[in-house]
Short mmCIF file of C-alpha atoms in Angstrom, two decimals:
data_model
loop_
_atom_site.label_atom_id
_atom_site.label_comp_id
_atom_site.label_asym_id
_atom_site.label_seq_id
_atom_site.Cartn_x
_atom_site.Cartn_y
_atom_site.Cartn_z
CA MET A 6 127.31 75.96 89.56
CA LYS A 7 127.55 76.05 85.81
CA ASN A 8 124.72 74.61 83.82
CA LYS A 9 122.73 75.49 80.73
CA ALA A 10 119.54 74.93 82.75
CA VAL A 11 120.25 78.23 84.46
CA TYR A 12 118.40 80.01 81.67
CA PHE A 13 115.22 78.15 82.50
CA PHE A 14 115.39 79.69 85.96
CA LEU A 15 116.70 83.07 84.93
CA LEU A 16 114.77 84.05 81.84
CA PRO A 17 111.12 84.29 82.93
CA GLY A 18 111.95 87.12 85.33
CA ILE A 19 114.31 88.87 82.94
CA ILE A 20 111.83 88.74 80.04
CA PHE A 21 109.02 90.20 82.16
CA LEU A 22 111.20 92.99 83.51
CA VAL A 23 112.45 93.90 80.06
CA ILE A 24 108.95 93.94 78.52
CA PHE A 25 107.13 95.63 81.38
CA ALA A 26 109.73 97.98 82.83
CA LEU A 27 112.84 98.64 80.75
CA LEU A 28 111.46 98.79 77.21
CA PRO A 29 108.52 100.95 78.34
CA MET A 30 110.95 103.41 79.91
CA ILE A 31 112.92 103.58 76.66
CA GLN A 32 109.63 104.04 74.80
CA ILE A 33 108.75 106.97 77.06
CA PHE A 34 111.99 108.69 76.06
CA TYR A 35 111.16 107.97 72.41
CA PHE A 36 107.51 109.11 72.66
CA SER A 37 108.64 112.33 74.27
CA LEU A 38 110.51 113.14 71.06
CA ILE A 39 107.76 112.39 68.53
CA ASP A 40 104.50 114.09 67.56
CA TYR A 41 102.21 111.60 69.24
CA THR A 42 98.52 112.45 69.60
CA LEU A 43 95.51 110.52 68.32
CA ILE A 44 95.83 112.24 64.95
CA GLY A 45 99.55 113.08 65.19
CA SER A 46 102.02 112.13 62.46
CA ARG A 47 104.24 110.22 64.92
CA SER A 48 107.20 111.81 63.21
CA TYR A 49 110.31 113.12 64.91
CA ASN A 50 109.43 116.32 66.66
CA ALA A 51 112.79 117.18 68.26
CA PHE A 52 112.06 118.97 71.52
CA GLY A 53 108.60 120.10 70.42
CA ASN A 54 106.84 118.26 73.26
CA TYR A 55 109.23 119.69 75.83
CA ILE A 56 108.74 123.19 74.45
CA LYS A 57 104.98 122.68 74.64
CA LEU A 58 105.31 121.26 78.16
CA PHE A 59 107.48 124.07 79.46
CA GLY A 60 105.19 126.59 77.80
CA ASP A 61 102.17 125.17 79.62
CA GLU A 62 101.55 127.20 82.74
CA ARG A 63 99.67 124.29 84.31
CA PHE A 64 102.81 122.15 84.10
CA TRP A 65 104.76 124.66 86.18
CA HIS A 66 101.95 124.64 88.73
CA VAL A 67 101.92 120.86 89.09
CA PHE A 68 105.73 120.81 89.07
CA LEU A 69 105.88 123.35 91.88
CA ASN A 70 103.08 121.60 93.79
CA SER A 71 104.90 118.28 93.63
CA PHE A 72 107.95 119.93 95.19
CA LEU A 73 105.85 121.77 97.76
CA TYR A 74 104.35 118.43 98.59
CA LEU A 75 107.83 117.21 99.57
CA ALA A 76 107.50 119.44 102.62
CA VAL A 77 105.43 116.61 104.08
CA THR A 78 108.56 114.47 104.49
CA PRO A 79 110.17 116.34 107.42
CA LEU A 80 106.81 116.27 109.23
CA LEU A 81 106.49 112.59 108.52
CA ILE A 82 110.00 111.99 109.89
CA ILE A 83 109.26 113.91 113.10
CA VAL A 84 106.00 112.08 113.77
CA SER A 85 107.31 108.61 112.93
CA LEU A 86 110.54 109.09 114.88
CA LEU A 87 108.56 110.32 117.87
CA LEU A 88 106.30 107.27 117.69
CA ALA A 89 109.32 104.96 117.44
CA LEU A 90 110.95 106.58 120.48
CA LEU A 91 107.75 106.29 122.49
CA LEU A 92 107.28 102.63 121.59
CA ARG A 93 110.90 101.60 121.75
CA GLU A 94 110.68 99.30 124.74
CA ASN A 95 109.36 95.83 124.02
CA LYS A 96 106.53 96.06 126.52
CA LYS A 97 103.18 94.46 125.74
CA ILE A 98 101.46 97.84 125.34
CA SER A 99 104.15 99.02 122.89
CA ILE A 100 103.73 95.91 120.76
CA ILE A 101 99.96 96.41 120.60
CA LEU A 102 100.25 100.11 119.79
CA ARG A 103 102.77 99.42 117.01
CA SER A 104 100.08 97.37 115.28
CA VAL A 105 97.48 100.06 115.89
CA TYR A 106 99.68 102.72 114.30
CA PHE A 107 100.46 100.39 111.43
CA LEU A 108 96.81 99.85 110.55
CA PRO A 109 96.54 102.94 108.30
CA VAL A 110 99.56 101.70 106.32
CA VAL A 111 97.71 98.66 105.00
CA THR A 112 94.55 100.63 104.21
CA PRO A 113 94.06 100.99 100.45
CA LEU A 114 94.61 104.59 99.32
CA VAL A 115 91.16 104.86 97.76
CA ILE A 116 89.48 103.96 101.04
CA ALA A 117 91.76 106.26 103.04
CA GLY A 118 90.89 109.04 100.58
CA ILE A 119 87.16 108.38 100.89
CA ILE A 120 87.18 108.51 104.68
CA TRP A 121 89.26 111.68 104.88
CA ARG A 122 87.23 113.35 102.16
CA TRP A 123 84.24 113.07 104.47
CA ILE A 124 86.15 114.22 107.50
CA PHE A 125 87.32 117.28 105.57
CA ALA A 126 83.94 117.93 103.90
CA GLU A 127 83.35 121.64 104.25
CA ASP A 128 79.72 121.88 105.34
CA THR A 129 79.11 118.57 107.02
CA GLY A 130 82.58 117.30 107.90
CA LEU A 131 83.88 116.49 111.30
CA MET A 132 87.02 118.59 111.05
CA ASN A 133 85.19 121.86 110.57
CA TYR A 134 82.75 120.90 113.30
CA LEU A 135 85.59 120.29 115.78
CA LEU A 136 87.22 123.57 114.76
CA SER A 137 83.92 125.43 115.11
CA ILE A 138 83.96 124.51 118.80
CA ILE A 139 87.09 126.62 119.20
CA ASN A 140 85.60 129.34 116.99
CA ILE A 141 87.45 128.63 113.77
CA SER A 142 84.89 128.47 111.05
CA ASN A 143 84.60 126.93 107.61
CA ILE A 144 88.09 126.16 106.44
CA PRO A 145 87.91 125.14 102.73
CA TRP A 146 89.82 121.90 103.31
CA LEU A 147 89.11 120.51 99.84
CA SER A 148 88.14 123.36 97.54
CA SER A 149 90.96 125.90 97.93
CA PHE A 150 94.69 125.89 97.61
CA PRO A 151 96.76 125.64 99.84
CA GLU A 152 94.19 124.28 102.32
CA ASN A 153 93.64 121.18 100.18
CA MET A 154 97.37 120.53 100.12
CA ILE A 155 97.37 120.63 103.92
CA SER A 156 94.55 118.07 103.94
CA LEU A 157 96.67 115.83 101.70
CA PHE A 158 99.63 116.29 104.05
CA ILE A 159 97.48 115.10 106.93
CA VAL A 160 96.35 112.02 105.00
CA THR A 161 99.93 111.21 103.96
CA ILE A 162 101.17 111.49 107.53
CA TRP A 163 98.24 109.45 108.83
CA ARG A 164 98.88 106.71 106.32
CA GLY A 165 102.71 106.75 106.32
CA ALA A 166 103.77 107.37 109.93
CA GLY A 167 103.33 103.74 111.02
CA TYR A 168 105.50 102.49 108.18
CA TYR A 169 108.43 104.79 108.87
CA MET A 170 108.00 104.20 112.60
CA MET A 171 108.80 100.53 111.93
CA ILE A 172 111.96 101.49 110.03
CA PHE A 173 113.02 103.73 112.92
CA LEU A 174 112.27 100.97 115.44
CA ALA A 175 114.54 98.65 113.45
CA GLY A 176 117.22 101.37 113.50
CA LEU A 177 116.81 101.94 117.24
CA ALA A 178 116.99 98.23 118.00
CA VAL A 179 120.58 97.94 116.75
CA LEU A 180 121.98 100.97 118.62
CA PRO A 181 124.59 99.93 121.18
CA LYS A 182 123.18 100.31 124.70
CA GLU A 183 126.50 101.33 126.29
CA ILE A 184 126.60 104.86 124.92
CA GLU A 185 123.17 105.72 126.27
CA GLU A 186 123.94 104.13 129.61
CA ALA A 187 127.14 106.14 129.89
CA ALA A 188 125.20 109.31 129.13
CA GLU A 189 122.67 108.46 131.82
CA ILE A 190 125.42 107.94 134.36
CA ASP A 191 126.77 111.36 133.41
CA GLY A 192 123.34 112.72 134.29
CA ALA A 193 121.89 113.40 130.82
CA GLY A 194 118.11 113.85 130.81
CA TYR A 195 115.82 112.09 128.36
CA ILE A 196 115.48 115.03 125.98
CA SER A 197 119.19 115.68 125.73
CA LYS A 198 119.80 111.96 125.33
CA VAL A 199 117.45 111.96 122.33
CA PHE A 200 119.02 115.01 120.70
CA TYR A 201 122.69 114.41 121.45
CA ILE A 202 122.97 110.62 121.56
CA ILE A 203 120.13 108.91 119.70
CA ILE A 204 119.42 111.20 116.73
CA PRO A 205 123.09 111.54 115.68
CA GLN A 206 123.39 107.75 115.64
CA LEU A 207 120.25 107.47 113.51
CA LYS A 208 121.62 109.87 110.90
CA TYR A 209 121.59 107.32 108.08
CA VAL A 210 118.21 105.87 108.97
CA ILE A 211 116.75 109.38 108.96
CA SER A 212 118.25 110.11 105.55
CA LEU A 213 116.94 106.78 104.28
CA VAL A 214 113.41 107.57 105.50
CA PHE A 215 113.70 111.00 103.94
CA VAL A 216 114.68 109.60 100.55
CA VAL A 217 112.09 106.81 100.57
CA SER A 218 109.23 109.04 101.68
CA ALA A 219 110.20 111.83 99.26
CA ALA A 220 110.32 109.39 96.34
CA SER A 221 106.82 108.25 97.17
CA ALA A 222 105.48 111.76 97.95
CA ILE A 223 106.53 113.17 94.59
CA LYS A 224 104.39 110.52 92.85
CA ILE A 225 101.16 111.23 94.76
CA PHE A 226 98.07 110.65 92.61
CA THR A 227 95.33 108.47 94.11
CA GLU A 228 94.66 110.73 97.11
CA LEU A 229 94.06 113.64 94.75
CA TYR A 230 91.93 111.59 92.40
CA VAL A 231 89.68 110.53 95.26
CA MET A 232 89.68 113.62 97.48
CA ILE A 233 89.85 116.61 95.15
CA PRO A 234 88.83 115.39 91.68
CA GLY A 235 87.04 118.65 90.92
CA ALA A 236 89.90 120.97 91.86
CA PRO A 237 91.62 122.80 88.97
CA MET A 238 94.89 121.37 87.59
CA ASP A 239 96.71 124.24 89.32
CA ASN A 240 96.11 122.42 92.62
CA LYS A 241 97.38 119.05 91.42
CA THR A 242 100.69 117.21 90.97
CA ILE A 243 102.90 115.81 88.18
CA VAL A 244 101.45 112.30 88.00
CA TYR A 245 97.95 113.76 87.81
CA TYR A 246 99.09 115.98 84.95
CA LEU A 247 100.69 113.16 82.98
CA PHE A 248 97.65 110.97 83.57
CA SER A 249 95.33 113.71 82.32
CA GLU A 250 97.47 114.59 79.28
CA ALA A 251 97.56 110.92 78.27
CA PHE A 252 94.11 109.57 79.06
CA GLU A 253 91.91 112.67 78.96
CA LYS A 254 93.61 114.83 76.31
CA PHE A 255 95.34 112.00 74.41
CA ASP A 256 98.54 113.97 73.95
CA PHE A 257 100.90 111.08 74.57
CA GLY A 258 103.96 113.04 73.48
CA VAL A 259 103.57 115.79 76.08
CA SER A 260 102.56 113.25 78.73
CA SER A 261 105.74 111.28 77.98
CA ALA A 262 107.85 114.43 78.21
CA ALA A 263 106.37 115.06 81.68
CA GLY A 264 107.13 111.40 82.46
CA VAL A 265 110.79 111.86 81.50
CA ILE A 266 111.07 114.87 83.83
CA LEU A 267 109.49 112.92 86.69
CA PHE A 268 111.74 109.94 85.96
CA LEU A 269 114.86 112.10 86.24
CA ILE A 270 113.66 113.43 89.61
CA THR A 271 112.88 109.96 90.99
CA LEU A 272 116.19 108.67 89.62
CA GLY A 273 117.93 111.21 91.83
CA PHE A 274 116.07 109.87 94.87
CA SER A 275 116.82 106.27 93.91
CA ILE A 276 120.55 106.92 93.54
CA ALA A 277 120.57 108.61 96.94
CA ASN A 278 118.70 105.61 98.33
CA ILE A 279 121.23 103.10 96.95
CA LYS A 280 124.13 105.15 98.32
CA LEU A 281 122.52 105.19 101.77
CA MET A 282 121.84 101.46 101.75
CA GLU A 283 125.49 100.80 100.90
CA HIS A 284 126.56 103.07 103.72
CA GLN A 285 124.50 101.13 106.24
CA LYS A 286 126.19 97.84 105.42
CA MET B 3 110.69 115.41 136.06
CA LYS B 4 110.67 111.76 135.08
CA LYS B 5 107.04 111.41 136.14
CA LYS B 6 106.04 114.46 134.12
CA LEU B 7 107.79 113.07 131.05
CA GLY B 8 105.98 109.77 131.58
CA SER B 9 102.54 111.38 131.57
CA ILE B 10 103.36 113.45 128.47
CA LYS B 11 104.37 110.20 126.84
CA TYR B 12 101.04 108.58 127.57
CA LEU B 13 99.18 111.68 126.48
CA PHE B 14 100.93 111.47 123.10
CA LEU B 15 100.28 107.76 122.76
CA ILE B 16 96.58 108.17 123.48
CA LEU B 17 96.30 111.10 121.08
CA PHE B 18 98.05 109.20 118.29
CA SER B 19 95.94 106.12 118.91
CA ILE B 20 92.78 108.18 118.53
CA VAL B 21 94.03 109.74 115.29
CA ALA B 22 95.09 106.34 113.92
CA VAL B 23 91.89 104.48 114.74
CA PHE B 24 89.20 107.13 114.60
CA PRO B 25 88.85 107.27 110.79
CA PHE B 26 88.08 103.53 110.75
CA LEU B 27 85.45 103.91 113.45
CA TRP B 28 83.97 106.86 111.60
CA LEU B 29 83.72 104.75 108.44
CA LEU B 30 82.12 101.88 110.35
CA SER B 31 79.73 104.20 112.12
CA THR B 32 78.69 105.89 108.85
CA SER B 33 78.04 102.51 107.27
CA PHE B 34 75.43 101.75 109.95
CA LYS B 35 73.73 105.14 109.97
CA GLY B 36 70.23 105.90 108.76
CA ALA B 37 69.60 108.38 105.94
CA GLU B 38 68.61 111.19 108.26
CA GLU B 39 71.72 110.85 110.42
CA VAL B 40 74.52 111.33 107.89
CA PHE B 41 74.25 115.04 107.25
CA LEU B 42 73.44 116.12 110.78
CA PHE B 43 75.46 119.05 111.97
CA PRO B 44 76.98 118.68 114.51
CA PRO B 45 77.87 115.21 113.19
CA LYS B 46 76.66 112.29 115.22
CA LEU B 47 79.38 109.96 116.44
CA PHE B 48 77.31 106.81 116.67
CA PRO B 49 74.24 105.69 114.76
CA SER B 50 71.07 105.64 116.88
CA LYS B 51 70.60 101.99 116.00
CA ILE B 52 72.64 99.46 114.05
CA ASN B 53 71.16 99.65 110.61
CA THR B 54 72.27 97.11 107.99
CA ASP B 55 70.17 98.65 105.19
CA ASN B 56 73.22 100.30 103.65
CA TYR B 57 74.97 96.97 103.19
CA ILE B 58 71.90 95.50 101.53
CA GLY B 59 71.45 98.69 99.50
CA ILE B 60 74.99 98.82 98.12
CA VAL B 61 75.04 95.14 97.19
CA ASN B 62 71.81 95.67 95.25
CA ALA B 63 72.94 98.92 93.63
CA ILE B 64 76.26 97.75 92.23
CA PRO B 65 77.85 94.32 91.56
CA LEU B 66 80.01 94.61 94.66
CA TRP B 67 80.57 90.87 95.05
CA ARG B 68 81.68 90.71 91.46
CA TYR B 69 84.25 93.46 92.20
CA PHE B 70 85.28 91.51 95.27
CA PHE B 71 85.97 88.32 93.34
CA ASN B 72 87.62 90.23 90.48
CA THR B 73 89.97 91.73 93.04
CA LEU B 74 90.59 88.35 94.61
CA PHE B 75 91.42 86.92 91.19
CA VAL B 76 93.85 89.75 90.42
CA VAL B 77 95.50 89.49 93.84
CA ILE B 78 95.90 85.72 93.82
CA SER B 79 97.26 85.59 90.25
CA THR B 80 99.65 88.47 90.89
CA ILE B 81 100.94 86.74 94.02
CA GLY B 82 101.22 83.35 92.30
CA VAL B 83 103.13 84.53 89.26
CA ASN B 84 105.32 86.89 91.25
CA VAL B 85 106.36 84.27 93.76
CA LEU B 86 107.06 81.71 91.04
CA ILE B 87 109.12 84.08 88.90
CA ALA B 88 110.98 85.64 91.81
CA SER B 89 111.96 82.30 93.27
CA LEU B 90 113.14 80.98 89.89
CA THR B 91 115.16 84.06 88.98
CA GLY B 92 116.39 84.64 92.53
CA PHE B 93 117.70 81.07 92.63
CA ALA B 94 119.54 81.48 89.31
CA LEU B 95 121.21 84.68 90.48
CA ALA B 96 122.19 83.31 93.88
CA ARG B 97 123.52 79.91 92.87
CA PHE B 98 124.87 79.99 89.32
CA ASN B 99 127.76 81.54 87.49
CA PHE B 100 126.99 82.31 83.89
CA LYS B 101 127.89 84.63 81.06
CA PHE B 102 126.73 88.23 81.42
CA LYS B 103 125.54 87.61 84.98
CA ASN B 104 126.32 91.22 85.82
CA ILE B 105 124.24 92.47 82.93
CA PHE B 106 121.24 90.42 84.05
CA PHE B 107 121.72 91.74 87.55
CA MET B 108 121.83 95.30 86.24
CA ILE B 109 118.58 94.71 84.33
CA ILE B 110 116.88 93.78 87.59
CA LEU B 111 118.28 96.77 89.47
CA ALA B 112 117.40 99.12 86.60
CA SER B 113 113.81 97.85 86.53
CA MET B 114 113.50 98.92 90.17
CA LEU B 115 114.30 102.49 89.15
CA VAL B 116 111.29 102.74 86.83
CA PRO B 117 108.11 103.95 88.57
CA LYS B 118 105.04 102.25 87.09
CA GLU B 119 103.15 105.57 87.14
CA ILE B 120 105.45 106.92 84.43
CA ILE B 121 105.25 104.06 81.94
CA VAL B 122 101.47 103.63 81.78
CA ILE B 123 101.30 104.71 78.11
CA PRO B 124 103.63 102.00 76.73
CA LEU B 125 102.12 99.45 79.14
CA TYR B 126 98.70 100.32 77.79
CA ARG B 127 99.93 99.88 74.21
CA THR B 128 101.46 96.48 74.99
CA VAL B 129 98.36 95.25 76.77
CA LEU B 130 96.21 96.62 73.92
CA SER B 131 98.23 94.77 71.29
CA LEU B 132 97.77 91.56 73.27
CA GLY B 133 94.02 92.18 73.24
CA LEU B 134 93.92 92.35 77.03
CA VAL B 135 92.51 95.84 77.63
CA ASP B 136 89.44 95.64 79.87
CA THR B 137 90.40 92.21 81.18
CA LEU B 138 91.69 91.07 84.54
CA PHE B 139 94.69 89.43 82.82
CA GLY B 140 95.58 92.89 81.57
CA VAL B 141 95.58 94.13 85.16
CA VAL B 142 97.91 91.35 86.30
CA LEU B 143 100.37 91.10 83.44
CA PRO B 144 102.54 94.23 83.92
CA PHE B 145 102.85 93.42 87.63
CA ALA B 146 103.67 89.74 87.18
CA ALA B 147 107.36 90.25 87.97
CA GLU B 148 108.87 92.84 90.29
CA GLY B 149 112.57 93.59 90.60
CA PHE B 150 112.41 93.95 94.37
CA ALA B 151 110.76 90.53 94.73
CA ILE B 152 113.52 88.88 92.68
CA PHE B 153 116.07 90.74 94.73
CA MET B 154 114.49 89.59 98.00
CA MET B 155 114.45 85.96 96.87
CA ARG B 156 118.08 86.20 95.71
CA GLN B 157 119.05 87.37 99.20
CA ALA B 158 117.08 84.51 100.74
CA PHE B 159 118.83 81.90 98.57
CA LEU B 160 122.23 83.50 99.21
CA SER B 161 121.77 83.13 102.96
CA ILE B 162 121.37 79.33 102.71
CA PRO B 163 124.67 77.55 103.47
CA LYS B 164 126.26 75.80 100.45
CA ASP B 165 126.64 72.49 102.36
CA ILE B 166 122.91 71.87 102.14
CA GLU B 167 122.90 71.90 98.38
CA GLU B 168 126.13 69.90 98.11
CA ALA B 169 124.62 67.20 100.30
CA ALA B 170 121.48 67.17 98.15
CA ILE B 171 123.52 66.82 94.95
CA ILE B 172 125.50 63.92 96.44
CA ASP B 173 122.16 62.31 97.32
CA GLY B 174 121.32 62.55 93.62
CA ALA B 175 118.85 65.43 93.56
CA ASN B 176 118.43 66.97 90.12
CA LEU B 177 118.38 70.72 89.63
CA PHE B 178 114.62 71.08 89.74
CA ASN B 179 114.33 69.05 92.93
CA LEU B 180 117.21 70.93 94.46
CA TRP B 181 115.34 74.17 93.84
CA PHE B 182 111.82 73.05 94.60
CA LYS B 183 112.21 70.41 97.30
CA VAL B 184 115.43 71.32 99.08
CA LEU B 185 116.04 75.06 98.94
CA LEU B 186 112.62 76.64 98.39
CA PRO B 187 111.14 75.32 101.67
CA ILE B 188 114.02 76.97 103.55
CA THR B 189 113.09 80.38 102.11
CA LYS B 190 109.55 80.13 103.52
CA PRO B 191 109.76 83.20 105.80
CA THR B 192 110.84 85.37 102.85
CA LEU B 193 108.13 83.83 100.67
CA ALA B 194 105.55 84.65 103.33
CA THR B 195 106.73 88.26 103.50
CA LEU B 196 106.58 88.50 99.73
CA VAL B 197 103.05 87.08 99.63
CA ILE B 198 101.78 89.53 102.23
CA PHE B 199 103.38 92.60 100.70
CA THR B 200 102.07 91.67 97.27
CA PHE B 201 98.63 91.04 98.76
CA ILE B 202 98.39 94.43 100.45
CA GLY B 203 99.92 96.27 97.50
CA THR B 204 97.75 94.61 94.85
CA TRP B 205 94.52 94.77 96.87
CA GLY B 206 94.86 98.53 97.09
CA ASP B 207 96.29 99.11 93.61
CA PHE B 208 94.43 101.83 91.76
CA ILE B 209 95.99 103.77 88.89
CA TRP B 210 96.67 100.82 86.57
CA PRO B 211 93.29 99.05 86.97
CA LEU B 212 91.63 102.46 86.59
CA ILE B 213 93.32 102.92 83.23
CA ILE B 214 92.89 99.42 81.87
CA LEU B 215 89.38 98.46 83.02
CA LYS B 216 86.46 99.95 81.07
CA SER B 217 83.32 97.99 81.77
CA SER B 218 81.74 97.84 85.18
CA GLU B 219 81.62 94.05 85.34
CA ASN B 220 85.44 93.92 85.20
CA PHE B 221 86.13 96.52 87.92
CA THR B 222 88.25 95.75 90.92
CA LEU B 223 87.05 96.96 94.32
CA GLN B 224 89.18 100.11 94.33
CA VAL B 225 88.04 101.15 90.86
CA GLY B 226 84.46 100.25 91.77
CA LEU B 227 84.64 102.32 94.96
CA SER B 228 86.02 105.37 93.19
CA TYR B 229 83.35 105.00 90.51
CA MET B 230 80.72 104.68 93.23
CA LEU B 231 82.02 107.83 94.85
CA GLY B 232 81.29 109.63 91.60
CA THR B 233 77.79 108.17 91.18
CA PHE B 234 76.54 108.27 94.75
CA VAL B 235 78.22 111.56 95.64
CA ASN B 236 75.86 112.27 98.47
CA ASN B 237 75.14 108.76 99.57
CA TYR B 238 77.93 108.42 102.09
CA ARG B 239 76.23 105.49 103.75
CA TYR B 240 76.37 103.22 100.69
CA VAL B 241 79.97 104.14 99.90
CA ALA B 242 80.89 103.55 103.54
CA ALA B 243 79.31 100.10 103.54
CA GLY B 244 81.14 99.22 100.31
CA SER B 245 84.42 100.48 101.76
CA VAL B 246 84.02 98.41 104.91
CA ILE B 247 83.53 95.27 102.81
CA ALA B 248 86.61 96.16 100.72
CA LEU B 249 88.65 96.82 103.85
CA ILE B 250 87.93 93.63 105.81
CA PRO B 251 90.32 91.31 103.88
CA VAL B 252 93.36 93.57 104.37
CA ILE B 253 92.64 93.99 108.06
CA VAL B 254 92.26 90.23 108.53
CA VAL B 255 95.46 89.48 106.60
CA PHE B 256 97.31 92.17 108.52
CA PHE B 257 96.33 90.96 111.97
CA SER B 258 96.94 87.31 111.20
CA MET B 259 100.35 87.85 109.55
CA GLN B 260 101.80 90.78 111.51
CA LYS B 261 105.22 89.33 112.23
CA TYR B 262 106.01 89.00 108.52
CA PHE B 263 105.21 92.65 107.96
CA ILE B 264 107.87 93.76 110.35
CA LYS B 265 110.42 91.45 108.80
CA GLY B 266 109.46 92.73 105.36
CA ILE B 267 109.87 96.37 106.25
CA ILE B 268 113.29 95.78 107.71
CA THR B 269 114.59 93.79 104.73
CA GLY B 270 112.75 95.82 102.13
CA SER B 271 113.05 99.33 103.49
CA GLY B 272 115.11 100.27 100.48
CA LYS B 273 112.12 99.79 98.21
#
């Protein structure tokens, strides 16, 4: 159809996206190049903010932590793929358990953080109590690095596994049955069937889950804000740093420079994601 | 061998079920405990009696119901505006040919590449200049349109056969009726998925409301809960009761609309 009325339909969405996504991103690039604090001159500052950012030892800590945090993604893939394989058949019990495992996914992050903060509490928490039964005592789940990163890993896996399980189930549902049946006739056991037949066919789904979960892991913030607010910046991640530079220290220029760096990283994940989606079609 | 594998399978399933559900039970149990029971070591799994004092206590200590209705307002407006905008723009992209169509399409794709966490400073400035800092409108506005929602609606309109709209035009339907009365009802499953995903996402949203809301009476539940966690550091029972109240709506929506979740994950797994 050709009709001038198209703009009535088209423009509301376009205007919102330009004002609340595209222009802000351009502004972030611009802010990262000016002297922008509460009392700053707002004049062109060349790469001053980047020099300040790269000279800040805390930035390198949060940068490294964010990448270390990506180590959660292979664990997440293993757990969610295992769940999908176990619940692959459309039996009643599988359908019920899929919902059970999905429940953490819909739980708001703040609430998930609150619950796990108590479970990991060092003196009174359940985790250390359970470990004390097998003679492991007083692990500083929240107050020391890298223990607190491991706690965050556990929360991320708890909250994410059900989601990626669903993606894997969708991937498993479209696999042709014949190949597996042929393998069974040839006498392949379940384990070898999984490793030699199923996983190779899920190659693209696995890469997709990797990219999607990595893109979300690198932006982790709320869990830290709720679970380890008192920990030093050295234990935190990029989004926490850019939040703190902007809204606690009011250095918008440096915060924007950190934002540009994070944007470039997530852009890499997004491009990989688009490539994988194209491949699947 | 097969039997052994079967029992390992059930062992795993039981273990995972415990891990998935236990934190919720722990929260529920804490919310009913008495003051003396919370810090017991070893921790007590169940309260000695069901004690509703914490629920009464938290509602008296903070304006929890106010937070609840603030959240409801934010969620419903975000859903309403998003669905309206996405179905308008999705329709335009799926059914019209116009100048610079590719550029408009690129704008939508590009917006999906921008994480909201990164652009909070300019968003804050925009909302500030509109005088909407510390208001619920300020919470909603930057999330009123989402690229992925427009994209989803475009796909839904594309999958409707052209004959339907040609028949409607022959019957004399104007453009608005064609969109609203003929095609939009057909996209209902996608609309439902969109509504549910926006509900869950917005109900739990934290970083933006945390930045934009200043006074307690405007807090959403998530901001209120995190604030509460700071004030009542050692009063687990109150925080637990507040969290249970904040959790009930998502659990209800989830269990009543499960089938749309699965559809949404499959179509939207690229998000």
